[in-house]
Coordinates of C-alpha atoms in Angstrom, one line a residue:
M245 CA 0.0 0.0 0.0
C246 CA 1.2 3.5 -0.8
N247 CA 2.2 5.0 2.5
R248 CA 3.6 8.4 1.4
Y249 CA 3.0 11.0 -1.2
R250 CA 4.4 14.4 -2.2
T251 CA 2.8 17.5 -3.4
V252 CA 4.5 20.7 -4.3
S253 CA 4.0 22.0 -0.8
A254 CA 4.3 18.9 1.6
E255 CA 5.0 15.2 2.1
W256 CA 2.1 13.3 3.5
R257 CA 2.3 10.0 5.4
A258 CA -0.2 7.3 6.5
G259 CA -1.5 8.1 9.9
Q260 CA -1.5 11.8 9.4
E261 CA -4.5 14.1 9.0
L262 CA -4.9 14.8 5.3
E263 CA -6.3 17.8 3.4
L264 CA -9.0 16.2 1.1
E265 CA -11.6 17.8 -1.1
V266 CA -15.0 16.2 -1.9
V267 CA -17.3 16.9 -4.9
G268 CA -18.8 20.4 -4.4
G269 CA -15.5 21.9 -3.1
D270 CA -15.7 21.2 0.6
F271 CA -12.6 20.2 2.4
Y272 CA -12.1 17.7 5.2
R273 CA -9.2 16.7 7.4
P274 CA -9.6 13.0 8.1
K275 CA -6.9 10.7 9.3
W276 CA -5.2 8.5 6.7
A277 CA -5.9 5.0 7.9
G278 CA -5.4 2.2 5.4
S279 CA -6.7 1.5 1.9
A280 CA -9.7 0.6 -0.1
T281 CA -9.7 -1.5 -3.3
V282 CA -11.3 0.1 -6.3
E283 CA -12.9 -3.2 -7.2
K284 CA -15.1 -3.1 -4.1
L285 CA -15.6 0.7 -4.2
K286 CA -19.3 0.8 -4.8
R287 CA -20.4 -2.5 -3.3
Y288 CA -18.5 -2.2 -0.1
W289 CA -16.7 1.1 0.6
L290 CA -19.3 3.5 -0.4
R291 CA -22.4 1.6 0.7
E292 CA -22.4 3.1 4.2
P293 CA -24.5 6.3 4.3
G294 CA -22.1 9.2 4.9
S295 CA -19.1 7.7 3.2
E296 CA -17.9 9.7 0.3
L297 CA -15.2 10.0 -2.4
A298 CA -12.4 12.6 -1.9
Q299 CA -9.2 13.6 -3.6
T300 CA -6.0 15.3 -2.4
R301 CA -6.3 19.0 -2.2
E302 CA -3.2 19.5 -4.5
D303 CA -1.8 17.6 -7.4
V304 CA 0.5 14.7 -6.4
T305 CA 4.1 14.9 -7.8
E306 CA 5.4 11.5 -6.3
V307 CA 4.0 8.5 -4.6
S308 CA 6.0 5.8 -2.7
E309 CA 5.5 2.2 -1.8
T310 CA 7.3 0.1 0.7
A311 CA 8.5 -3.2 -0.7
E312 CA 7.0 -6.3 0.9
D313 CA 10.1 -8.3 0.7
D314 CA 12.8 -6.0 2.3
G315 CA 10.8 -2.8 3.4
E316 CA 12.7 -0.6 1.1
L317 CA 11.0 2.7 0.3
Q318 CA 10.7 3.4 -3.4
W319 CA 9.5 6.6 -5.0
C320 CA 7.9 7.2 -8.4
A321 CA 6.9 10.3 -10.2
A322 CA 3.1 11.0 -10.7
P323 CA 1.6 12.2 -14.0
A324 CA 0.8 16.0 -14.2
G325 CA -2.6 16.9 -12.9
A326 CA -3.0 13.6 -11.0
R327 CA -4.4 13.4 -7.4
L328 CA -4.8 10.5 -5.1
L329 CA -8.3 9.3 -4.4
F330 CA -9.7 8.3 -1.0
V331 CA -12.9 7.1 0.6
I332 CA -13.8 9.2 3.7
A333 CA -15.7 6.7 5.9
A334 CA -18.7 7.8 7.7
P335 CA -18.0 8.6 11.4
P336 CA -18.5 5.7 13.7
P337 CA -21.7 6.0 15.8
G338 CA -21.4 8.6 18.5
K339 CA -18.0 9.9 17.2
T340 CA -17.1 12.9 15.2
Y341 CA -13.8 11.9 13.7
R342 CA -13.5 10.5 10.2
L343 CA -11.0 8.1 8.6
A344 CA -9.7 8.2 5.0
K345 CA -8.9 5.0 3.0
L346 CA -6.6 5.4 -0.1
I347 CA -8.1 3.8 -3.1
T348 CA -5.8 1.3 -4.8
T349 CA -5.8 -0.7 -8.0
A350 CA -4.0 -3.7 -9.3
A351 CA -0.3 -2.9 -10.1
T352 CA 0.9 -3.0 -13.6
P353 CA 3.7 -5.5 -14.3
D354 CA 6.4 -2.8 -14.3
Q355 CA 5.0 -1.3 -11.0
A356 CA 4.9 -4.8 -9.4
A357 CA 8.5 -5.3 -10.4
Y358 CA 9.7 -2.0 -9.2
F359 CA 7.7 -1.6 -6.0
R360 CA 7.5 -5.4 -5.3
R361 CA 3.8 -5.0 -4.4
D362 CA 0.6 -6.1 -6.2
R363 CA -1.3 -2.9 -5.5
F364 CA -0.8 0.7 -6.5
P365 CA -2.8 3.9 -5.7
L366 CA -5.4 4.9 -8.2
L367 CA -4.5 8.2 -9.8
G368 CA -7.1 10.6 -11.2
R369 CA -9.6 13.4 -10.4
L370 CA -13.1 13.6 -9.3
T371 CA -15.5 15.0 -11.8
P372 CA -18.2 17.5 -10.9
S373 CA -20.7 14.6 -11.1
G374 CA -18.7 12.6 -8.6
E375 CA -17.3 10.1 -10.9
I376 CA -13.5 9.1 -11.0
A377 CA -11.6 10.3 -14.1
I378 CA -8.7 7.9 -14.0
I379 CA -5.2 9.2 -15.1
P380 CA -2.9 6.5 -16.2
P381 CA 0.3 6.3 -14.1
L382 CA 3.7 6.9 -15.6
P383 CA 5.8 3.8 -16.2
A384 CA 7.7 2.8 -13.1
P385 CA 11.5 2.9 -13.3
P386 CA 13.2 -0.5 -14.0
P387 CA 13.8 -2.5 -10.7
K388 CA 17.2 -2.1 -9.1
P389 CA 19.4 -5.2 -9.7
K390 CA 19.9 -7.3 -6.7
P391 CA 23.3 -6.8 -5.0
Q392 CA 25.9 -9.3 -6.0
G393 CA 27.1 -11.5 -3.1
E394 CA 30.8 -11.9 -2.2
L395 CA 32.7 -13.9 -4.8
F396 CA 35.3 -15.2 -2.4

């Protein structure tokens, strides 16, 4: 799961309060707490009343992933005009806070090789009607070669 991203003005990390925009222009500051798969978006993540789609307030310049095998943090540039998309969950009963789940999609083969993960953040923008306009990601850099062991 993507656990960091950069905009022109800041670096954001999972666990922080984010600045997210919903359709209509309102802004919220939910806490980033996990991810939501795009495949289950309508039938699971958005089914609860009060849950809504949101996007980062600013365009994203880079996203990162932590490799599953060795925990290495990898960065990759984001296409111009792209934002990360989130589901802001409805507040739990009797609570006022809200949590944001990053929307992810299946990684392309080059993303899977570079990041060593099978999921990647969904890049796009929200349309005025509340639909997601997907922006294709830039190709991931080639994976780093594995270090050569000692010969002697």
